[in-house]
PDB file of C-alpha atoms in Angstrom:
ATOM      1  CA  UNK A   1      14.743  -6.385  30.437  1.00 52.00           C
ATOM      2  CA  UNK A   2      13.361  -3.360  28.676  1.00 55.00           C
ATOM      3  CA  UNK A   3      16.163  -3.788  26.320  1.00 52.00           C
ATOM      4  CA  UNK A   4      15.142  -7.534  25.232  1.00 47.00           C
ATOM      5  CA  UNK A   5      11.526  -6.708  25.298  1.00 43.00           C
ATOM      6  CA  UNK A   6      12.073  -3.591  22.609  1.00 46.00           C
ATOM      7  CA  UNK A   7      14.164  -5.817  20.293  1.00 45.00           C
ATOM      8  CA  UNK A   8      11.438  -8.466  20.546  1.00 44.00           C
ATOM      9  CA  UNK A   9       9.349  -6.507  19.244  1.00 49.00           C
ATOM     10  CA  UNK A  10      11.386  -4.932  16.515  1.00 51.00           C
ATOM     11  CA  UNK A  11      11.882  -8.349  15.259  1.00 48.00           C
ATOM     12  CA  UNK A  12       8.401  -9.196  15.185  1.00 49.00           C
ATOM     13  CA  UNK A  13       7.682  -6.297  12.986  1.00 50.00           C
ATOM     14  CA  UNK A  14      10.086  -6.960  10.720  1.00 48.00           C
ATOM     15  CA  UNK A  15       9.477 -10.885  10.852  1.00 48.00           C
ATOM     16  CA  UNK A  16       5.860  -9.759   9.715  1.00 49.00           C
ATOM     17  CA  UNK A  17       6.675  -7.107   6.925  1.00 50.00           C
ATOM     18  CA  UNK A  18       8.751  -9.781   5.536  1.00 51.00           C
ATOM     19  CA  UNK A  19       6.081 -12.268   5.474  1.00 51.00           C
ATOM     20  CA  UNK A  20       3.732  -9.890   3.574  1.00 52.00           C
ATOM     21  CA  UNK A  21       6.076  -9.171   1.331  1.00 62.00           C
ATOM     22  CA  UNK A  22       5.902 -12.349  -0.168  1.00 78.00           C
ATOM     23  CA  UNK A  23       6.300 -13.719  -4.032  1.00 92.00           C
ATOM     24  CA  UNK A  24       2.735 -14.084  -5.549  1.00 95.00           C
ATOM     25  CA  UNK A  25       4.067 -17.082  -7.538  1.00 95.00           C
ATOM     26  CA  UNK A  26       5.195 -18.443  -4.404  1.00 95.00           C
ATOM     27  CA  UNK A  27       2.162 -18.270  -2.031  1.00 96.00           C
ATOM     28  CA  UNK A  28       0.243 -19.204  -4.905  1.00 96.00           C
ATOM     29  CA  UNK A  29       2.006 -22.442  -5.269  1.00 96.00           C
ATOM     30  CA  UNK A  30       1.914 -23.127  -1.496  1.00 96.00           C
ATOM     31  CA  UNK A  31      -1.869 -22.276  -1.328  1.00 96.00           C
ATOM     32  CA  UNK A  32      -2.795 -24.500  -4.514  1.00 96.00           C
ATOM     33  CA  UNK A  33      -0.865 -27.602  -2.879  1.00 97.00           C
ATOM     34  CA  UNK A  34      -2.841 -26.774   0.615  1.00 96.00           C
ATOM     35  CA  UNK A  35      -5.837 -27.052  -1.596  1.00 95.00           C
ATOM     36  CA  UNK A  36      -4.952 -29.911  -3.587  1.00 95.00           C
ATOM     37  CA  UNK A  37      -4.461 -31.897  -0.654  1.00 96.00           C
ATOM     38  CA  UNK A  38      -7.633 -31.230   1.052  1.00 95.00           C
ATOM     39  CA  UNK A  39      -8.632 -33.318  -1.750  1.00 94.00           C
ATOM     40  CA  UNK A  40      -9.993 -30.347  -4.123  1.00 92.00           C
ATOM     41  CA  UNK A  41      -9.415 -31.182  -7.676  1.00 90.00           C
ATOM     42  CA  UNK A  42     -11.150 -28.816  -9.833  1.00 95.00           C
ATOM     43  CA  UNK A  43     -10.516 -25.088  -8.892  1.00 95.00           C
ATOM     44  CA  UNK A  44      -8.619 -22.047  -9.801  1.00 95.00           C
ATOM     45  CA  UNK A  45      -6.640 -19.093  -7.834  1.00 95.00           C
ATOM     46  CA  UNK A  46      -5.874 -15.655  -9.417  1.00 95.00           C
ATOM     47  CA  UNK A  47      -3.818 -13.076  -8.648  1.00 95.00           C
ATOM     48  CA  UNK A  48      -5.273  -9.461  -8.698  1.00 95.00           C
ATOM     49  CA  UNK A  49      -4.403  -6.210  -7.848  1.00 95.00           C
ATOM     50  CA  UNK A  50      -5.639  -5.591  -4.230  1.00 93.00           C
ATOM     51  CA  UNK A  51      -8.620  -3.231  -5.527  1.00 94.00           C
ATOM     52  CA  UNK A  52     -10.021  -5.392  -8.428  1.00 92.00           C
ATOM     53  CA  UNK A  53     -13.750  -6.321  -8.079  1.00 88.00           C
ATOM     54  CA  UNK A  54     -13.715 -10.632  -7.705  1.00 76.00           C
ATOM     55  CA  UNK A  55     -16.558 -13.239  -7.247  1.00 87.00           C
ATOM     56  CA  UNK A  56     -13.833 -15.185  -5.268  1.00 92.00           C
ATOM     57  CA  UNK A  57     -12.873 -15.786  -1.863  1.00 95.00           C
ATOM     58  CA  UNK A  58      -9.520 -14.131  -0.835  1.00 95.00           C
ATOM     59  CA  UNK A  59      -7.687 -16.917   0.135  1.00 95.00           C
ATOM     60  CA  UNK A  60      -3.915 -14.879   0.235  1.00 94.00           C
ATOM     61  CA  UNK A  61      -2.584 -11.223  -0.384  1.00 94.00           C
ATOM     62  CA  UNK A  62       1.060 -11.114  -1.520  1.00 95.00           C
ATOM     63  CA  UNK A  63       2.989  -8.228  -3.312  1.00 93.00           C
ATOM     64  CA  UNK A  64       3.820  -6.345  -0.123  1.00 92.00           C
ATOM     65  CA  UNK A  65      -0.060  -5.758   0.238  1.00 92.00           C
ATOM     66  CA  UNK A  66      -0.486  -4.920  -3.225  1.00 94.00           C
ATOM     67  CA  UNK A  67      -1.763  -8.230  -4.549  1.00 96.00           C
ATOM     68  CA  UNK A  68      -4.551 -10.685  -3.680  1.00 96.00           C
ATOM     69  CA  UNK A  69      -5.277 -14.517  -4.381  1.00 96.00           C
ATOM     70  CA  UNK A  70      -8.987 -15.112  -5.483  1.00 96.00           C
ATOM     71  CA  UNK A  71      -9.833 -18.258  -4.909  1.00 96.00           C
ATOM     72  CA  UNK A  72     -12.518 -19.992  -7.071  1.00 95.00           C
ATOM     73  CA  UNK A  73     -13.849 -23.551  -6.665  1.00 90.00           C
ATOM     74  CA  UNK A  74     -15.436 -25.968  -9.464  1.00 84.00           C
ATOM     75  CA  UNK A  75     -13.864 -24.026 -12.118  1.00 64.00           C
ATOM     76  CA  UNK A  76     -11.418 -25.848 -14.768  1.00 60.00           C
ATOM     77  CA  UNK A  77      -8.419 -23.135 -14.915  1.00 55.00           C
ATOM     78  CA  UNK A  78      -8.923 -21.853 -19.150  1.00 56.00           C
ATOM     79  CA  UNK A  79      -7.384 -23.905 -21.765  1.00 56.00           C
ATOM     80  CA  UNK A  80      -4.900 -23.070 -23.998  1.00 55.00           C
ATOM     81  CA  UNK A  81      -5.765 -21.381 -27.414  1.00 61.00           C
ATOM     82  CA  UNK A  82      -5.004 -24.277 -30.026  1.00 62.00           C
ATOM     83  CA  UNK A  83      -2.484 -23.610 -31.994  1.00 64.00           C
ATOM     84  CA  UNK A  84      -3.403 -22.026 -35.560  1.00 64.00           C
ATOM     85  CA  UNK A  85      -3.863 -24.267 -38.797  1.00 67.00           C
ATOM     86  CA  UNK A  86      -0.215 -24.104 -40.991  1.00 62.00           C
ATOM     87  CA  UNK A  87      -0.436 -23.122 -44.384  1.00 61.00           C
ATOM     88  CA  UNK A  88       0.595 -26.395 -45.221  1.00 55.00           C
ATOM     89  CA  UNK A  89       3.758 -25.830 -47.736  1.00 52.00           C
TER      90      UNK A  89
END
């Protein structure tokens, strides 16, 4: 009995360090589509190193503990810079 409960437990700790040891891009995805269909439209998430100053919520850490996800709502994500003019010839 002893013998299941240790390995129970060894699993769970390893289950877990996997877990937090999850791609940014990933979670990122899978949080945006949570958000998405809690019918947000207009928001963005950032990924940041675990110690950076943010106005955000945290709404995810990823990177093994490294990383966060800031989570900011009625903000447009940031364009893209147009393209510059050609010279034309």
């Amino acid at each position: 009995m002893k013998r299941i409960t240790g390995t129970l437990a060894m699993l769970l700790v390893a289950g877990g360090a996997f877990a937090q040891a999850k791609d940014c891009d990933e979670l990122k995805a899978e949080i945006e589509q949570k958000i998405r269909n809690n019918g947000v439209a207009v928001f963005t998430l950032e990924v940041v190193d675990k110690d950076a100053p943010g106005d955000g919520k945290v709404v995810g850490t990823c990177g093994g503990g490294t990383r966060k996800i800031i989570y900011r709502r009625g903000e447009a994500p940031a364009p893209a810079p147009a393209p510059a003019p050609g010279n034309g010839g």
